Short mmCIF file of C-alpha atoms in Angstrom, two decimals:
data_model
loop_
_atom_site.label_atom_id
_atom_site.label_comp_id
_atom_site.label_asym_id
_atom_site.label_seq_id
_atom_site.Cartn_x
_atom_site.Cartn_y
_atom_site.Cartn_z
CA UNK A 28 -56.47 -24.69 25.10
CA UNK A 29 -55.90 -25.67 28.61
CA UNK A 30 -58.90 -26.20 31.13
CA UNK A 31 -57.79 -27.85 33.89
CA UNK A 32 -56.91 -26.56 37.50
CA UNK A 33 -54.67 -29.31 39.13
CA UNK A 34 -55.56 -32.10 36.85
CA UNK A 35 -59.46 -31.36 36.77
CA UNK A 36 -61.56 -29.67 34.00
CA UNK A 37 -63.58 -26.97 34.96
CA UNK A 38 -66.51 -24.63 34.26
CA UNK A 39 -65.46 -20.93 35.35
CA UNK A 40 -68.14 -19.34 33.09
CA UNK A 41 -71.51 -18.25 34.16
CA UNK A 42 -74.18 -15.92 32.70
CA UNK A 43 -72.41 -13.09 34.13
CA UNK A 44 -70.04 -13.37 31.40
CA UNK A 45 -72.41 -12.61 28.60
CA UNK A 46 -70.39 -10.24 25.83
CA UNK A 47 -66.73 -11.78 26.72
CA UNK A 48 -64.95 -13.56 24.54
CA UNK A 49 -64.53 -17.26 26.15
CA UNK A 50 -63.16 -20.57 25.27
CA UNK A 51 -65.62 -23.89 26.05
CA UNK A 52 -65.25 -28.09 25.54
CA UNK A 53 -68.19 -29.82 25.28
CA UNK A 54 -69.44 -33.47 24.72
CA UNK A 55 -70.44 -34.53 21.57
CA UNK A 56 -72.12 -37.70 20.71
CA UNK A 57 -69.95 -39.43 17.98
CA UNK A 58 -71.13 -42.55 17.51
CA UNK A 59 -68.53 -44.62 19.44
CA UNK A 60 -68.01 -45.99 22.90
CA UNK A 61 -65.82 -43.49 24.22
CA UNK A 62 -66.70 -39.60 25.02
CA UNK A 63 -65.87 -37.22 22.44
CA UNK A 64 -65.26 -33.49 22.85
CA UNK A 65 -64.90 -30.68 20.89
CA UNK A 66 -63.89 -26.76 21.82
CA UNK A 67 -65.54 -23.58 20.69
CA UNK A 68 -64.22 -20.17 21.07
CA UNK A 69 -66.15 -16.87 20.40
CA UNK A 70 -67.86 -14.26 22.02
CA UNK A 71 -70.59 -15.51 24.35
CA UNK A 72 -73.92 -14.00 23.36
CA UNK A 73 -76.39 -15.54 25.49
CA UNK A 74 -77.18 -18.18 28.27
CA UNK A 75 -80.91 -18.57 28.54
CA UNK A 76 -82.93 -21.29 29.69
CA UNK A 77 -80.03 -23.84 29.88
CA UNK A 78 -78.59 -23.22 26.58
CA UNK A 79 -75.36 -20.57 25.68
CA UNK A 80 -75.23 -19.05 22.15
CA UNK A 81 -71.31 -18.24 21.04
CA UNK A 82 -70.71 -16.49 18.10
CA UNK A 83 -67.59 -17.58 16.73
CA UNK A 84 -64.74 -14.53 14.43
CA UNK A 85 -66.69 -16.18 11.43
CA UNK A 86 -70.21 -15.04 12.20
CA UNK A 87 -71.71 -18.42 12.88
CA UNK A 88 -73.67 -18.56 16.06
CA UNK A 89 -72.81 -22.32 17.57
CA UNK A 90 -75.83 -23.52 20.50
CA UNK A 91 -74.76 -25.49 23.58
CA UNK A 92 -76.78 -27.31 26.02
CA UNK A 93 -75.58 -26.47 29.28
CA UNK A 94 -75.24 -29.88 30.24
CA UNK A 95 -72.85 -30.95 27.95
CA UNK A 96 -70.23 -28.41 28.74
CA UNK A 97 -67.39 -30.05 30.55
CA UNK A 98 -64.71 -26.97 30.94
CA UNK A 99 -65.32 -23.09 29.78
CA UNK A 100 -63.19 -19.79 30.97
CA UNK A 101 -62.74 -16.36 29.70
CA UNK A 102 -60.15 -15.61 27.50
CA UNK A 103 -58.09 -12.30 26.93
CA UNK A 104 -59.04 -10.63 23.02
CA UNK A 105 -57.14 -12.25 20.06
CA UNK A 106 -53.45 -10.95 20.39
CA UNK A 107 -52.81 -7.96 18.43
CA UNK A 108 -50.95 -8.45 14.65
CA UNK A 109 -47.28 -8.41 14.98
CA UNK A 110 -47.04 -6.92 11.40
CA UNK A 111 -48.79 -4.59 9.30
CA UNK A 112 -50.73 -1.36 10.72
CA UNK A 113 -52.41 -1.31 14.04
CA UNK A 114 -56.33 -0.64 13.80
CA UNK A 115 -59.06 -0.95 15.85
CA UNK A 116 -62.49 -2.10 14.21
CA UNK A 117 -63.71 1.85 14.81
CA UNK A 118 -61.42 3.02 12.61
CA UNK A 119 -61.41 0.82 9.82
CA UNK A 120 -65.26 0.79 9.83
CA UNK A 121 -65.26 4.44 9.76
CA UNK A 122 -62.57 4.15 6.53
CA UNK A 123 -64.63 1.44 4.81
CA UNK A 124 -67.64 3.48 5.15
CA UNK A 125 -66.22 6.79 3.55
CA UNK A 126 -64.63 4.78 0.82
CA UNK A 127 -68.26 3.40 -0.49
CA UNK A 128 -70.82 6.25 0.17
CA UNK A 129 -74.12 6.16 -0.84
CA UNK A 130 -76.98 8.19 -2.47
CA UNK A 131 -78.90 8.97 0.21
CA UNK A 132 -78.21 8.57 3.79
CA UNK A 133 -80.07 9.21 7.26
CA UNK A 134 -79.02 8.86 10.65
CA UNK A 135 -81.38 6.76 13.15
CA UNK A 136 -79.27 7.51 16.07
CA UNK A 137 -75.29 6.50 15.86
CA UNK A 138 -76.60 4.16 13.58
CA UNK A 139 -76.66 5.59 9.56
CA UNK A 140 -79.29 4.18 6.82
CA UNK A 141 -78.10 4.07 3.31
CA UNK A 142 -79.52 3.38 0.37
CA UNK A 143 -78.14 3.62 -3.54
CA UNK A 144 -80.73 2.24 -5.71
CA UNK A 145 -79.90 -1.25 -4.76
CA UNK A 146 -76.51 -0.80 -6.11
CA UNK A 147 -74.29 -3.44 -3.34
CA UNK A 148 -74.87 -4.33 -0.42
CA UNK A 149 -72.59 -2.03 1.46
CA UNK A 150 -74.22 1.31 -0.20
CA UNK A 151 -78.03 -0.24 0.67
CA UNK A 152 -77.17 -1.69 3.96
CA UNK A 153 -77.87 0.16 7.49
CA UNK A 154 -74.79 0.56 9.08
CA UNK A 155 -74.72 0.59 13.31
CA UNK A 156 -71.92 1.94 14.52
CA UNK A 157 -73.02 3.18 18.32
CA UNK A 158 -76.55 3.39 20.08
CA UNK A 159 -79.93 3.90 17.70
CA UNK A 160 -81.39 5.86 20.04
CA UNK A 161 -84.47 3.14 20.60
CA UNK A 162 -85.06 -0.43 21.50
CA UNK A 163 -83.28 -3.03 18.96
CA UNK A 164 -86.85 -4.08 17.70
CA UNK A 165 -88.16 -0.92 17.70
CA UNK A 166 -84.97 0.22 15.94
CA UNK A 167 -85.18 -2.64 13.51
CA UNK A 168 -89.06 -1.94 12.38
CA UNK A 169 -87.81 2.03 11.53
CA UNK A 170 -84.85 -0.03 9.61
CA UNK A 171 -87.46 -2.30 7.73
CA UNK A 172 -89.62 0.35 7.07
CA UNK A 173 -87.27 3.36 5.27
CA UNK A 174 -86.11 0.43 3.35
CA UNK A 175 -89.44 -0.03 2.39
CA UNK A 176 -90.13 2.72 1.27
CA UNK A 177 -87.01 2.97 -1.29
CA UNK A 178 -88.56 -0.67 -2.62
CA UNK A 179 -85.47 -2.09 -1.49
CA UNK A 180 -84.33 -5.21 0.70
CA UNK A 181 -83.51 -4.03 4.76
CA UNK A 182 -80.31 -5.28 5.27
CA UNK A 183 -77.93 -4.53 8.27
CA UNK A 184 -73.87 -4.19 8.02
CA UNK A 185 -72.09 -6.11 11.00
CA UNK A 186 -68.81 -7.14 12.04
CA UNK A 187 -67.33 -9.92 14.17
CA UNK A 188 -63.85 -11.19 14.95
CA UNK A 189 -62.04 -8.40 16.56
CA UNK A 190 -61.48 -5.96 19.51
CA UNK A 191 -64.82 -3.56 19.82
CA UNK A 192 -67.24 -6.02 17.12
CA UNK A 193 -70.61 -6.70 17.43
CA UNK A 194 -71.63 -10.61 18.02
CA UNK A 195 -73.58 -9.60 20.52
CA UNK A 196 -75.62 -7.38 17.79
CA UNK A 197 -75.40 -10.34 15.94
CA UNK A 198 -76.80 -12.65 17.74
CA UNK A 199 -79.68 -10.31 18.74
CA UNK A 200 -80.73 -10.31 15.13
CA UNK A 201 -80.74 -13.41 14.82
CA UNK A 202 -83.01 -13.93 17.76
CA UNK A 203 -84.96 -10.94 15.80
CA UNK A 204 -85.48 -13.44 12.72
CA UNK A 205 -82.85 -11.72 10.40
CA UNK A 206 -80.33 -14.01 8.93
CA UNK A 207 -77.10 -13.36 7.60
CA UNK A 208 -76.58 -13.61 3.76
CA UNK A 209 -73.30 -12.52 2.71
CA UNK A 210 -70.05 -12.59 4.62
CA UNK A 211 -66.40 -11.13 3.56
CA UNK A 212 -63.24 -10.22 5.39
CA UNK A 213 -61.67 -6.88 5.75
CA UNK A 214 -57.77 -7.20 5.04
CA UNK A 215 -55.05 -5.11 6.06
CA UNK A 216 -51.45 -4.73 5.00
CA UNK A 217 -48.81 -2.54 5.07
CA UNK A 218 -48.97 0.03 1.82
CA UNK A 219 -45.24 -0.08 0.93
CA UNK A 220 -44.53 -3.76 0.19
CA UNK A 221 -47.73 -3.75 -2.29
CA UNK A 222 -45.95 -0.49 -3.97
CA UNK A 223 -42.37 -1.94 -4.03
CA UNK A 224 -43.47 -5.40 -6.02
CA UNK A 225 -41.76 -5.34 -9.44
CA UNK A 226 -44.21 -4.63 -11.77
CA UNK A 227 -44.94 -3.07 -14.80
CA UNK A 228 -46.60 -0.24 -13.90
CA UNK A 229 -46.26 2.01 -16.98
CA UNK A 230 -48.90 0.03 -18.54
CA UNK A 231 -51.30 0.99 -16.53
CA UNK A 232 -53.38 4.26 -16.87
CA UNK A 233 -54.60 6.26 -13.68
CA UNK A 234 -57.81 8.54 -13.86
CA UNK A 235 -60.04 10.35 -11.32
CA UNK A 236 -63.11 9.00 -13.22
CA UNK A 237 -63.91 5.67 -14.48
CA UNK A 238 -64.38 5.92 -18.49
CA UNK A 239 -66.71 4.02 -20.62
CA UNK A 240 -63.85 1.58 -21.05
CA UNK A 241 -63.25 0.86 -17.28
CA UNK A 242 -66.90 0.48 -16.71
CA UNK A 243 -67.20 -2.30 -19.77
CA UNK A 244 -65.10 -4.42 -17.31
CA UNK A 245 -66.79 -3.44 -14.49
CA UNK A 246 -68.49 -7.08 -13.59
CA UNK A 247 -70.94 -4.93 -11.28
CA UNK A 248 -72.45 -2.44 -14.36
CA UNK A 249 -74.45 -4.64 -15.50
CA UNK A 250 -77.26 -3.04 -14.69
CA UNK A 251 -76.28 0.86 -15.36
CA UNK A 252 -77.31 3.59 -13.56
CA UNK A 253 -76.26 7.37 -12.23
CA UNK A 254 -75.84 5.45 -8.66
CA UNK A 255 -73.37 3.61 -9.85
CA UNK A 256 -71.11 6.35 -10.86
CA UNK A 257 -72.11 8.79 -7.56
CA UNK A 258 -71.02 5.41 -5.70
CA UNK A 259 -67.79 4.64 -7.74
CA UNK A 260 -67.03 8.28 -7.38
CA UNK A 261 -67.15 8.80 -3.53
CA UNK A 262 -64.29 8.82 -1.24
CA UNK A 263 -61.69 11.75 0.22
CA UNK A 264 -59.52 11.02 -3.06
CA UNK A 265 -60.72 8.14 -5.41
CA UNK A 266 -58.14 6.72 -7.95
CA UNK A 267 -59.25 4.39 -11.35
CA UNK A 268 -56.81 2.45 -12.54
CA UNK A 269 -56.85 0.57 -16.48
CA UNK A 270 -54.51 -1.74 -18.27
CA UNK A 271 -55.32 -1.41 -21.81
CA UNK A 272 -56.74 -4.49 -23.64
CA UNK A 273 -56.52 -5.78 -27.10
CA UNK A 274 -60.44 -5.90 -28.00
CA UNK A 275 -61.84 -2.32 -26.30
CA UNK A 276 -62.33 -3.43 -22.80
CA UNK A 277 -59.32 -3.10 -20.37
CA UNK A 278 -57.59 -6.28 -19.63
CA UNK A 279 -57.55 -5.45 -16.21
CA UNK A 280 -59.29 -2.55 -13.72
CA UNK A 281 -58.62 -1.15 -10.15
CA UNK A 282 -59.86 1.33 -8.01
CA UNK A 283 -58.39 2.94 -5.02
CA UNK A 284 -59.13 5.50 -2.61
CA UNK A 285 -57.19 7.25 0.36
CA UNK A 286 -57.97 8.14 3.16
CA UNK A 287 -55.26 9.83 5.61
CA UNK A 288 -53.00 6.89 6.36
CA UNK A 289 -55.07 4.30 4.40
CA UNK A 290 -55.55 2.88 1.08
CA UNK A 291 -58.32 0.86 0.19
CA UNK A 292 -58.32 -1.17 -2.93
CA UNK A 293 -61.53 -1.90 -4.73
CA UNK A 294 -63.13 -3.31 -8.16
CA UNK A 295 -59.85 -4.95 -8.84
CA UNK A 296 -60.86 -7.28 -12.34
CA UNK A 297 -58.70 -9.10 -14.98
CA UNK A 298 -59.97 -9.95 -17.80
CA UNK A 299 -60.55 -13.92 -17.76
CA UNK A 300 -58.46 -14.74 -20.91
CA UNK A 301 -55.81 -12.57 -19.49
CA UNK A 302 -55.49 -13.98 -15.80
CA UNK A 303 -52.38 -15.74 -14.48
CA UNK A 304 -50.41 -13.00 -16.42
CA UNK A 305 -49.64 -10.49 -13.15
CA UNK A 306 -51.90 -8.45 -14.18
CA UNK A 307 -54.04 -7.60 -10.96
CA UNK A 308 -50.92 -7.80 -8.91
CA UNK A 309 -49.47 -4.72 -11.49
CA UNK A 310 -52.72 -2.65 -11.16
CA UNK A 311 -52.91 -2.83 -7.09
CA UNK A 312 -49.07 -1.77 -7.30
CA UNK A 313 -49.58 1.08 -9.44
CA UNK A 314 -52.58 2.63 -7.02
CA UNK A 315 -50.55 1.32 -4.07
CA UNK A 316 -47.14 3.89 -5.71
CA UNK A 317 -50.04 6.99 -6.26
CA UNK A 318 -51.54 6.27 -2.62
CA UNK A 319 -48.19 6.06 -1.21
CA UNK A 320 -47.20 9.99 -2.91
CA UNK A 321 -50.20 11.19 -0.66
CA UNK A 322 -49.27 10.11 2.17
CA UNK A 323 -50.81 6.96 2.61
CA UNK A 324 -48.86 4.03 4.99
CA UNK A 325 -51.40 1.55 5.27
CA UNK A 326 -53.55 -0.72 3.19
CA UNK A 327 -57.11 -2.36 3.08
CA UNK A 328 -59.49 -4.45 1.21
CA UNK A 329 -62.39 -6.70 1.14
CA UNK A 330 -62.94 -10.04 0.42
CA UNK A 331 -65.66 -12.67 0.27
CA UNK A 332 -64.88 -16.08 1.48
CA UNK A 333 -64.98 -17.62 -1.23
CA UNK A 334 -63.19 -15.94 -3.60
CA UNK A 335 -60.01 -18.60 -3.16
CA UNK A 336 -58.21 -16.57 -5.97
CA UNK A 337 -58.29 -13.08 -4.69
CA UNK A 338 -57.76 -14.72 -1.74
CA UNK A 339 -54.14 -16.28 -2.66
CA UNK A 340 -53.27 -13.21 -4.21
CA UNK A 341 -53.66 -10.71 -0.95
CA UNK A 342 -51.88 -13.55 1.21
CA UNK A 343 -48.85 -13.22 -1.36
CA UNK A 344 -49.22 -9.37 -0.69
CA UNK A 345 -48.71 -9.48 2.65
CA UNK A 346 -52.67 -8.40 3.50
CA UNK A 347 -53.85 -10.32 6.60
CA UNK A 348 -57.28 -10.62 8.16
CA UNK A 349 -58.51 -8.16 10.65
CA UNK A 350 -62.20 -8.77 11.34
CA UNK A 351 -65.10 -9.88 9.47
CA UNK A 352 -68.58 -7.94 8.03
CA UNK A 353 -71.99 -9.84 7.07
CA UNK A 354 -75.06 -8.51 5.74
CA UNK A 355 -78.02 -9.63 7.34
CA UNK A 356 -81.60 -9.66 5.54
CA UNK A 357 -84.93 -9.03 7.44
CA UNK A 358 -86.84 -12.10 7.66
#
């Protein structure tokens, strides 16, 4: 990242340029004799008091004394993908959403509470796309409180990391004492190259409704309920996918559902005896052949940071990372 105007490193940030994106080098004390520097680039959420907050694509908020900042500028939005489907974060949030409804659901605002019986995250989680219609803390307490009253956990759905996120929401709820639990990456990909992978895709059995069968693999059905099935169920057109196993349970499960141009992939589990066999990599190609019959052109999915195997999979698929979503817990 280059800093310098003839030869010289330079500050051309100021607190004006709180909510743009913006690259920085600062000092760091290593240890040795010499100065040390390091860069940071994210969305710049604050400068109070002598001290900028960035919050970097990943979520984390970094803290910078002012006085250790030796060069910072603006920067232009990450450069769009040069393969794949183009997407802005509104749509794909507005996709996500639709393809994991919940139970019950009330608007505060833009922003949209939902709440499933504690069944995930994403179906308990409010979700604040647009203006509440009150102050943030004000806001928040109404947040806290309907969540309350369901005896569940108040949790708030954000995104970081592309065109249109919300760091800045971010880092105010951070400043508001909520901290950020969970964090995943939403994945996009072209539909047809996940539908033309050799597979064998006879073996696998599609259904509108998961059976008893597909919900003994299920990892999440542990703990049954009729949320589970009004959440599993939701979505413009919802597809279940099975691969038969030798002992009852399926030896591998999927779920899909499209939406317009885009199919989301879901619930996608392989037996653990049965992994390294192919076998998720046949059931995402089998939903990804259905999806493509109705019309469907583009594909997404989630994934949690740490999940190194899904993660090598969807890389092999061609899916590539367009933003980021956390949950973040009241305090």
């Amino acid at each position: 990242m280059e800093f310098t105007i003839g030869g010289r490193l330079e500050v051309r940030i100021t607190p004006a340029d709180v909510g743009k994106r913006v690259s920085v080098r600062r000092r760091t004390d290593g240890g040795g004799t010499g100065a040390e520097f390091t860069d940071t680039v994210g969305v710049l959420t604050s400068w109070d008091h002598g001290v900028l907050a960035i919050t970097r694509k990943s979520g984390e908020s970094v803290h910078i004394v002012e006085s250790a900042l030796v060069a910072g500028k603006v920067v232009p939005a990450a450069p769009a993908r040069r393969r794949g489907p183009a997407a802005s974060f509104e749509e794909l949030a507005a996709v996500t959403a639709r393809a994991w409804q919940p139970v019950e659901s009330e608007p505060l605002g833009d922003w949209r509470l939902r709440a499933a019986g504690g069944f995930t995250r994403r179906a308990n989680s409010a979700l604040p796309l647009g203006d509440p219609g009150l102050p943030l803390g004000e806001a928040l307490g109404r947040v806290r409180d309907w969540y309350e009253e369901r005896g569940l956990p108040a949790y708030v759905q954000t995104a970081t990391g592309a065109e249109g996120t919300q760091e800045l929401l971010c880092a105010e709820l951070e400043r508001h004492g909520w901290r950020r639990e969970v964090s995943a990456e939403v994945r996009i990909a072209a539909l047809a190259p996940v539908g033309d992978v050799a597979a064998d895709v006879a073996a696998v059995r599609l259904s509108r409704a998961p059976d008893t069968a597909w919900l003994a693999r299920y990892q999440r059905f542990s703990t049954p309920g009729p949320q589970v099935l009004r959440v599993l169920g939701s979505g413009p057109s919802v597809w279940f996918a099975t691969v038969p196993g030798e002992s009852g349970a399926p030896a591998a499960i999927g779920r899909c559902v499209v939406d317009g141009r885009w199919a989301g992939f879901m619930a996608v589990e392989v037996d653990p005896e049965q992994r390294r066999r192919g076998l998720a990599t046949t059931v995402m190609t089998a939903l990804a052949r259905r999806a493509l019959d109705e019309g469907a052109s583009a594909a997404w999915l989630q994934v949690e940071e740490d999940n190194e195997g899904a993660r090598a999979l969807y890389d092999g698929m061609g899916f590539a990372a367009h933003h980021r979503y956390h949950h973040y817990r009241s305090a």
